[in-house]
PDB file of C-alpha atoms in Angstrom:
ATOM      1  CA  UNK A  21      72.657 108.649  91.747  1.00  0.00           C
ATOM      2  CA  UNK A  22      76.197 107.982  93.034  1.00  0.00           C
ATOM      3  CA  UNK A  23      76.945 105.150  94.279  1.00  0.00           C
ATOM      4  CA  UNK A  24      79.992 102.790  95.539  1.00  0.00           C
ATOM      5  CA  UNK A  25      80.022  99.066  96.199  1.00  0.00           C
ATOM      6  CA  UNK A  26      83.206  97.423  97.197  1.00  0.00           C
ATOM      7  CA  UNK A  27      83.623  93.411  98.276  1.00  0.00           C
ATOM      8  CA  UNK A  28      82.363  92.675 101.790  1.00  0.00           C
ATOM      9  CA  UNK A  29      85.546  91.661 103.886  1.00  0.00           C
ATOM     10  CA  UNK A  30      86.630  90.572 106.216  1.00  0.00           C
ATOM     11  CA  UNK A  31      89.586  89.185 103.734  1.00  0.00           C
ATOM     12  CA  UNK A  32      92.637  87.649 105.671  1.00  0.00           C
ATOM     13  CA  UNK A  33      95.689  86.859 103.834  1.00  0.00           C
ATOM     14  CA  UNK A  34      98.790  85.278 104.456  1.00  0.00           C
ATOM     15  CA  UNK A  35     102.427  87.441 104.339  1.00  0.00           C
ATOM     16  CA  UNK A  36     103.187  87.731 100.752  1.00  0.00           C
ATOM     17  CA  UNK A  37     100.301  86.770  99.227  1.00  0.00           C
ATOM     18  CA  UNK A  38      98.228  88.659  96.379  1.00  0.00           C
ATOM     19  CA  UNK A  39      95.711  90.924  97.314  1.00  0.00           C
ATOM     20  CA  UNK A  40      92.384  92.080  95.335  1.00  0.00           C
ATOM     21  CA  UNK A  41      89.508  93.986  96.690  1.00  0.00           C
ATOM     22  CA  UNK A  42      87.000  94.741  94.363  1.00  0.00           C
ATOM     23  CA  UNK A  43      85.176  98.029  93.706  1.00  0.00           C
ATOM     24  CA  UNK A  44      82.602  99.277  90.933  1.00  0.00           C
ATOM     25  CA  UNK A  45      80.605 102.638  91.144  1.00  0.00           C
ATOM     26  CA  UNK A  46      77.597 104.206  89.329  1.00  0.00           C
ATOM     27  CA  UNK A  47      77.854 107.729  88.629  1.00  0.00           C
ATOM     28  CA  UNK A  48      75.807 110.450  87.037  1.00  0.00           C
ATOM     29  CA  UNK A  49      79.083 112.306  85.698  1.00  0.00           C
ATOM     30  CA  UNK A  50      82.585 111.660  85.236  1.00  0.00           C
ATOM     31  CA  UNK A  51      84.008 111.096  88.978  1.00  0.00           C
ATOM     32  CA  UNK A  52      87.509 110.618  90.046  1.00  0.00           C
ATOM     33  CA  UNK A  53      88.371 107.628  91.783  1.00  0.00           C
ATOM     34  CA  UNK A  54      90.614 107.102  94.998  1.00  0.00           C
ATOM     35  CA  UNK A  55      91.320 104.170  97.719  1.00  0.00           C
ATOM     36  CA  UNK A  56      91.712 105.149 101.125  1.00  0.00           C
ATOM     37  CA  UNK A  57      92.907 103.318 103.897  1.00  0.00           C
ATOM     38  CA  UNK A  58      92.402 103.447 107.776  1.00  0.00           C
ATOM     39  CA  UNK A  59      94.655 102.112 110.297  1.00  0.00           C
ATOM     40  CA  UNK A  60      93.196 100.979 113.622  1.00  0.00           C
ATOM     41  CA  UNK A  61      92.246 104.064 115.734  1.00  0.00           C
ATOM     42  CA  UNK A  62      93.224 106.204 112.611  1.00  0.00           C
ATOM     43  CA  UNK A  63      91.724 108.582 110.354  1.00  0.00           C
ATOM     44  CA  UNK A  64      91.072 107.719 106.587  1.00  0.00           C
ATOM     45  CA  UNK A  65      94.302 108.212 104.441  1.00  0.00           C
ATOM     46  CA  UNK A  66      94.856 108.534 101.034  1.00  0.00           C
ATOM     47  CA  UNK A  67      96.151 106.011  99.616  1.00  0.00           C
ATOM     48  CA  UNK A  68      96.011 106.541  95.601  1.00  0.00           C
ATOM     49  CA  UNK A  69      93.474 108.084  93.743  1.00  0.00           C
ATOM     50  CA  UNK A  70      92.589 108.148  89.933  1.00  0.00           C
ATOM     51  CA  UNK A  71      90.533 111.227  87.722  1.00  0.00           C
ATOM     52  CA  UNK A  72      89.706 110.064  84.421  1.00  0.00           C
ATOM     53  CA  UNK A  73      89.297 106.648  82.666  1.00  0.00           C
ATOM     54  CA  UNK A  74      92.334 104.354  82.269  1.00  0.00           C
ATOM     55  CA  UNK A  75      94.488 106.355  84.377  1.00  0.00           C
ATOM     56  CA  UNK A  76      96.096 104.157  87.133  1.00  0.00           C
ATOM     57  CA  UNK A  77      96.762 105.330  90.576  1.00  0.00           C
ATOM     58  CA  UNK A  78      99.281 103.607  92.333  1.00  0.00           C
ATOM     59  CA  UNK A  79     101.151 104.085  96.022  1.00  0.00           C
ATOM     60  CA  UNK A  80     103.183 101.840  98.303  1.00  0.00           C
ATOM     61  CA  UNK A  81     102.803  99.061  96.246  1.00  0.00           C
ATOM     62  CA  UNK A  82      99.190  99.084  95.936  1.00  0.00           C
ATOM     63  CA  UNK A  83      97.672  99.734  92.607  1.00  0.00           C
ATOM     64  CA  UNK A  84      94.072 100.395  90.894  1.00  0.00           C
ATOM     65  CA  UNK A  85      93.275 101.203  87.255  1.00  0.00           C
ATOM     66  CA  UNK A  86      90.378 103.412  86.406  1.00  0.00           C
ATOM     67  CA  UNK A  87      88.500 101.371  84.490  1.00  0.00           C
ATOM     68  CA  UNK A  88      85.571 103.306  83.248  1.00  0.00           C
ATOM     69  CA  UNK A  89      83.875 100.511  80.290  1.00  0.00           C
ATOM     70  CA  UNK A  90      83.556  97.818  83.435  1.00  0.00           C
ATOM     71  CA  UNK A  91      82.707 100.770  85.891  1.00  0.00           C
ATOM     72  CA  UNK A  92      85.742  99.676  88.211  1.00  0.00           C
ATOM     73  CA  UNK A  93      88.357 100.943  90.286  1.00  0.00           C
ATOM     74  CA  UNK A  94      89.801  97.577  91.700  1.00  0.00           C
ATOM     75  CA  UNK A  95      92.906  97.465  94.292  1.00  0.00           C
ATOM     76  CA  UNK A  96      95.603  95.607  93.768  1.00  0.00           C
ATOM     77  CA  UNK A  97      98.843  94.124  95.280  1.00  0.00           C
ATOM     78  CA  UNK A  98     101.485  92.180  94.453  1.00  0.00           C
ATOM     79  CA  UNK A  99     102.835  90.679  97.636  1.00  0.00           C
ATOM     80  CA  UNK A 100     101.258  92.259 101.186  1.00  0.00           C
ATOM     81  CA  UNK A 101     102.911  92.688 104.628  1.00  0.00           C
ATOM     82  CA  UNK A 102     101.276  92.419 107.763  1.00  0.00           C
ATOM     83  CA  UNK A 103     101.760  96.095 107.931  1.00  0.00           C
ATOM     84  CA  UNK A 104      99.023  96.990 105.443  1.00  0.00           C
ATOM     85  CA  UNK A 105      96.651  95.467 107.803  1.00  0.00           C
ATOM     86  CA  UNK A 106      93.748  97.529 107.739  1.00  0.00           C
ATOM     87  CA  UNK A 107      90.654  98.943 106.629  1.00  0.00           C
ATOM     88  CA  UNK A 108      90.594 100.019 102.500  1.00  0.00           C
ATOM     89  CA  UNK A 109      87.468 102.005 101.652  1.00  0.00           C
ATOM     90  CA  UNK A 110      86.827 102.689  97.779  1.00  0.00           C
ATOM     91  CA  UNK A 111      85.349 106.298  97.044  1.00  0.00           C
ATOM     92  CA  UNK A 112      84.380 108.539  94.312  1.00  0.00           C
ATOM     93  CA  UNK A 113      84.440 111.810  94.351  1.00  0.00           C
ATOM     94  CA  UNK A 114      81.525 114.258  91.776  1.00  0.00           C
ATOM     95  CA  UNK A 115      81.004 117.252  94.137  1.00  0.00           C
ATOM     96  CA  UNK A 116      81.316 115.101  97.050  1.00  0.00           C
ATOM     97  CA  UNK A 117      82.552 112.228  98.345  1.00  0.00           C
ATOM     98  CA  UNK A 118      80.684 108.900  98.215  1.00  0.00           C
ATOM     99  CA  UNK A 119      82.587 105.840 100.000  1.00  0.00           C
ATOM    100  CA  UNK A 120      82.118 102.283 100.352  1.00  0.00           C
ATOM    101  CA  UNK A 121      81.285 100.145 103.188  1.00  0.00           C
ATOM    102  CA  UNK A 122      85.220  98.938 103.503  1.00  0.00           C
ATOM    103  CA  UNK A 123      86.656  96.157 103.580  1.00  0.00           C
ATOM    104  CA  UNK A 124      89.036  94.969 106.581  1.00  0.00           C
ATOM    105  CA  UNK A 125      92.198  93.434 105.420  1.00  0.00           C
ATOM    106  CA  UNK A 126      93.992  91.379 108.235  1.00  0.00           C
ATOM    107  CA  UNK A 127      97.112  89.959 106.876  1.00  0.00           C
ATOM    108  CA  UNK A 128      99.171  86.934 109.036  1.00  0.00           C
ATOM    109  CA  UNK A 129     103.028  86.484 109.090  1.00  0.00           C
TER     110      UNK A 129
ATOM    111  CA  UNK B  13     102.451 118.486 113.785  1.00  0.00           C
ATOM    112  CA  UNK B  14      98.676 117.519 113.895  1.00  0.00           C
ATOM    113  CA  UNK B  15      97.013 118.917 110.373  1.00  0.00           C
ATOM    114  CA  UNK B  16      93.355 117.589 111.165  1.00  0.00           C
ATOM    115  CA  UNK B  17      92.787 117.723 115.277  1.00  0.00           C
ATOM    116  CA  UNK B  18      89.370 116.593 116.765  1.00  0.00           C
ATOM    117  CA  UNK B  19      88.809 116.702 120.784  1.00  0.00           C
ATOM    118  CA  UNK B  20      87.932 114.642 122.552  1.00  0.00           C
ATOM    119  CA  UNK B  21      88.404 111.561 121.452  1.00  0.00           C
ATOM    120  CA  UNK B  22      86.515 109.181 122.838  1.00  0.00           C
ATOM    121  CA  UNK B  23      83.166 110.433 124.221  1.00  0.00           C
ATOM    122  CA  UNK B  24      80.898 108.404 126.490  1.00  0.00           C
ATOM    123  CA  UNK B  25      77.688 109.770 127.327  1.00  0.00           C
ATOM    124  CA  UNK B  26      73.611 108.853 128.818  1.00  0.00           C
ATOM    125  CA  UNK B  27      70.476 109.492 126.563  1.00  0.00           C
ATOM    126  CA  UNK B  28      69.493 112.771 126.211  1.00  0.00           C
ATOM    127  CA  UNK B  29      72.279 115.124 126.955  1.00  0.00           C
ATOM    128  CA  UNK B  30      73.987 117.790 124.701  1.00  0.00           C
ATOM    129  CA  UNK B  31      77.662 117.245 124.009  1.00  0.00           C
ATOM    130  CA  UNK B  32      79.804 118.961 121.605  1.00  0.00           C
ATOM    131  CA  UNK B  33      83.266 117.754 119.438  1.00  0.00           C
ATOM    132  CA  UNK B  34      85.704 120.134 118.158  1.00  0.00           C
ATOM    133  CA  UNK B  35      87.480 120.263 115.049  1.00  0.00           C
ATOM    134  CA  UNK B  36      90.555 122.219 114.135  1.00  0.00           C
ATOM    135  CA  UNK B  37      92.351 122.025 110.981  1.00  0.00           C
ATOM    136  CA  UNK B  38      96.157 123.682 110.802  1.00  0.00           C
ATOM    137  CA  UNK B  39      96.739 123.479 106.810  1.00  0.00           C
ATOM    138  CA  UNK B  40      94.617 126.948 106.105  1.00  0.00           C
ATOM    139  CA  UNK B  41      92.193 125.136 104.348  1.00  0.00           C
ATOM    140  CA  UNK B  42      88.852 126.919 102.894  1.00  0.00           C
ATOM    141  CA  UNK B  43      86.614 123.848 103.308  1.00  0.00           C
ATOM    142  CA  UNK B  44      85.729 121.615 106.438  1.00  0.00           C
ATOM    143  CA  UNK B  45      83.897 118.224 107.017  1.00  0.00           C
ATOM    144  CA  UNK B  46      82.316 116.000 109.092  1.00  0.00           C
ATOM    145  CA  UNK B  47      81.529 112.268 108.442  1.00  0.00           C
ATOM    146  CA  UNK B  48      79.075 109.703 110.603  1.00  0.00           C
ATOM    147  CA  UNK B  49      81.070 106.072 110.418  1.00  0.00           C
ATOM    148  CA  UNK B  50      78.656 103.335 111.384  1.00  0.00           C
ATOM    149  CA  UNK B  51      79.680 100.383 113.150  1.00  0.00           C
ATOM    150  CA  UNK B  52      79.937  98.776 110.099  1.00  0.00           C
ATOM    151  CA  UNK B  53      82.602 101.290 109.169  1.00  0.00           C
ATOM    152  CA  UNK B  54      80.082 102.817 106.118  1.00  0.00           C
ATOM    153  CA  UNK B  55      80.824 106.186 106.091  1.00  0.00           C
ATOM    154  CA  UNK B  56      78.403 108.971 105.286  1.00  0.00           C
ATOM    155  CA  UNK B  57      78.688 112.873 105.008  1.00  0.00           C
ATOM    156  CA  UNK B  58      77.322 114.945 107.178  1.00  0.00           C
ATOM    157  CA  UNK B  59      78.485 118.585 106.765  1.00  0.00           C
ATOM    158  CA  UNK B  60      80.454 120.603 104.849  1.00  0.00           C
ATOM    159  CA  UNK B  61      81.423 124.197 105.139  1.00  0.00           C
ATOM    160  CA  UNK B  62      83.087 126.425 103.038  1.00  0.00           C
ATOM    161  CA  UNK B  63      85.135 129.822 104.275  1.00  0.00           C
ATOM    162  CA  UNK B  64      82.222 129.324 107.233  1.00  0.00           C
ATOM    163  CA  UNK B  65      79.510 128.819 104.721  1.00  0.00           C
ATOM    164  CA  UNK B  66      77.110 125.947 104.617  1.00  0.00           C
ATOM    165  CA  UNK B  67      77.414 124.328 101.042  1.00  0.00           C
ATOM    166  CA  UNK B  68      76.261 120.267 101.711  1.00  0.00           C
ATOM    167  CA  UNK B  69      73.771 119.438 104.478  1.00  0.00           C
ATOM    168  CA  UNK B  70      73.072 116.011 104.126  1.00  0.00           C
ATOM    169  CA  UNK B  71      69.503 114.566 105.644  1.00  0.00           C
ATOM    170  CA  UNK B  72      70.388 115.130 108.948  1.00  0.00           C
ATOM    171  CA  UNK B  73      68.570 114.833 112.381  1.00  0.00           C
ATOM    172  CA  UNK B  74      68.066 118.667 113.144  1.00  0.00           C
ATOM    173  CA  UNK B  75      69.714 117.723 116.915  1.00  0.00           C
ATOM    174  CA  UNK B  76      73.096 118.299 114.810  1.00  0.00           C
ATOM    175  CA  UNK B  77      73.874 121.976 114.545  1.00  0.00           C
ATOM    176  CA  UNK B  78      77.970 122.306 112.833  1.00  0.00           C
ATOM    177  CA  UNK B  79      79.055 125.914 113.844  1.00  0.00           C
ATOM    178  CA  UNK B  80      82.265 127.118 111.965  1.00  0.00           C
ATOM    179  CA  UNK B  81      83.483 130.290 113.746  1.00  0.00           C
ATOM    180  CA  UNK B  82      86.805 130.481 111.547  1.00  0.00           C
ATOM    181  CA  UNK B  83      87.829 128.638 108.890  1.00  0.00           C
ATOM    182  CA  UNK B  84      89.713 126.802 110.648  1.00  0.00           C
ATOM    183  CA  UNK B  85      87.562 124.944 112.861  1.00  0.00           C
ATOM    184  CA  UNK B  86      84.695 123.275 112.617  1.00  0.00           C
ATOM    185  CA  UNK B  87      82.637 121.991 115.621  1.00  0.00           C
ATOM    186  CA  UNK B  88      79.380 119.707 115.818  1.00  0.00           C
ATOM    187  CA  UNK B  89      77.557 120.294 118.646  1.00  0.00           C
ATOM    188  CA  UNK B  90      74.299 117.263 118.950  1.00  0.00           C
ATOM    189  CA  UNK B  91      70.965 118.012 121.248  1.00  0.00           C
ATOM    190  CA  UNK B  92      69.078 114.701 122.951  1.00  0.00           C
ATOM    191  CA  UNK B  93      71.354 112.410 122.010  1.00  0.00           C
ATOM    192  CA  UNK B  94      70.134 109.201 121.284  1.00  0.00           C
ATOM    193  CA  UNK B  95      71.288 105.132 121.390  1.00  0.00           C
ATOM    194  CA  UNK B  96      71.706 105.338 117.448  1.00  0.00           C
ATOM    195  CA  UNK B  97      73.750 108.361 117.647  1.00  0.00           C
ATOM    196  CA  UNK B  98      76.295 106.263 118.811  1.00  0.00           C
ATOM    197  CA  UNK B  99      79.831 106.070 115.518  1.00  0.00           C
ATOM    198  CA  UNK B 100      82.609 107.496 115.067  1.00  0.00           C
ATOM    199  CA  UNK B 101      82.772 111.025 113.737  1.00  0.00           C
ATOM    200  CA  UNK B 102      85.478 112.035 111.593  1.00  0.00           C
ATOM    201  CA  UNK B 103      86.171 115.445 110.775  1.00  0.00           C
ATOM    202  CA  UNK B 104      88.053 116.551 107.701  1.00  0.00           C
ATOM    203  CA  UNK B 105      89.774 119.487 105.356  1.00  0.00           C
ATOM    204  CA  UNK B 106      89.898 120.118 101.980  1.00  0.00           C
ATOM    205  CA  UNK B 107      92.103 122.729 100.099  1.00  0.00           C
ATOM    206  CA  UNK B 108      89.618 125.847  97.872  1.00  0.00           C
ATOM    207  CA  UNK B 109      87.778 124.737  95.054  1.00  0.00           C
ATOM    208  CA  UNK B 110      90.235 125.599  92.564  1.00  0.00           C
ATOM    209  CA  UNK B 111      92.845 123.250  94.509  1.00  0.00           C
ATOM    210  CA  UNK B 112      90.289 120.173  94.734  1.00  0.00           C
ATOM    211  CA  UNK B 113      87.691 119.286  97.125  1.00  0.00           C
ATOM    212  CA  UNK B 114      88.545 115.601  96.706  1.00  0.00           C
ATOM    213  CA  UNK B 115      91.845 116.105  98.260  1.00  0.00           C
ATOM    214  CA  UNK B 116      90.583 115.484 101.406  1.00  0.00           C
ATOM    215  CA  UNK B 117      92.620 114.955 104.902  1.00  0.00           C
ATOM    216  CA  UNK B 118      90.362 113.441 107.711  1.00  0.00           C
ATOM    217  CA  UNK B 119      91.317 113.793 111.682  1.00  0.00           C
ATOM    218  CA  UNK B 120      91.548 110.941 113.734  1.00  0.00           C
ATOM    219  CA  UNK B 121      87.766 110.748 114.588  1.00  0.00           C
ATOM    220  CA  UNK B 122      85.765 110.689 117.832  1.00  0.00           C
ATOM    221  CA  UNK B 123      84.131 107.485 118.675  1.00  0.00           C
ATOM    222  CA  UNK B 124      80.771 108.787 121.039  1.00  0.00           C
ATOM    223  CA  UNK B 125      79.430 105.877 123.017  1.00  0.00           C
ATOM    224  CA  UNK B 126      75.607 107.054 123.835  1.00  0.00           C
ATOM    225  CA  UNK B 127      74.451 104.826 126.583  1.00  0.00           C
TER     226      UNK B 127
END
């Protein structure tokens, strides 16, 4: 089946500091990939998304590469703001969508 | 302007009644959504409709009926409600098939409190 697993959180960070949140999927097909982010008392966004193997989404700063030999889609960024404090949820998407559990980023000045 | 609405937003409610959330989308898409988010945020499909036609029922408790009257709403209406009931339900929009059902723009939920 389809399947996503993503790092449990919660992860907090200082300003500025390097961010990784780990994600790996099973899949029966060839899925795209996509993080999506929710702000408290918000809906899910998109944040970047990726459809085939090695492409790399990237948005805002954040980045993930489609990684299809490791089965991985992991987000990355270089230097985070207290701003992208939040909720990141990994997903793939073969007919439907399948998220992850989340993982809540809180990030201190 | 709001592309994904959902009313009401918060919903607080006893055992056993019948309640109802709507869902109106503003971006004439073909295909509507609705997600279950646990209170360990794991989010689940539900529903989805397509041009007001059932195409993914998830296993579902039967006390959740969706009824799409126009494309561009989708409401979930839930009989008995019960204690585990209880998450936020996020409604969402996709554009037709050939534009991409993973392009996918969710509302700003409804968090139902069943007491």
């Amino acid at each position: 089946g389809n399947s996503v697993t993503q790092m449990e959180g919660p992860v907090t960070l200082s300003e500025e500091a390097f961010l990784t949140i780990n994600c790996t999927y099973t899949a029966t097909g060839y899925p795209s990939l996509f993080w999506y982010v929710q702000y408290p008392g918000e809906g899910l966004q998109l944040l970047l998304k990726a459809t085939k193997a090695d492409d790399k989404g990237s948005n805002k700063g954040f980045e993930a590469t489609y990684r299809k030999e490791t089965t991985s889609f992991h987000l990355e960024k270089g230097s985070v703001q207290v701003s992208d404090s939040a909720v990141y949820f990994c997903a793939l998407y073969y007919n439907q969508f399948y998220f992850g559990t989340g993982t809540s980023l809180t990030v201190i000045p | 302007d709001t592309a994904v609405s959902q009313t009401p937003k918060y919903l607080v409610t006893q055992m056993g009644n019948d309640k109802s959330i709507k869902c109106e989308q503003n971006l004439g898409h073909d295909t509507m959504y609705w997600y279950k988010q646990d209170s360990k945020k794991f989010l689940k499909i539900m529903f989805s409709y397509n041009n007001k036609e059932l195409i993914i029922n998830e296993t579902v408790p039967n006390r959740f009926s969706p009824k799409s009257p126009d494309k561009a709403h989708l409401n979930l209406h839930i009989n008995s409600l019960e204690l585990g009931d209880s998450a936020v339900y996020f409604c969402a929009s996709s554009p037709n098939p050939a534009g991409g059902r993973d392009t996918q723009y969710f509302g700003p939920g409804t968090r139902l409190t069943v007491l």
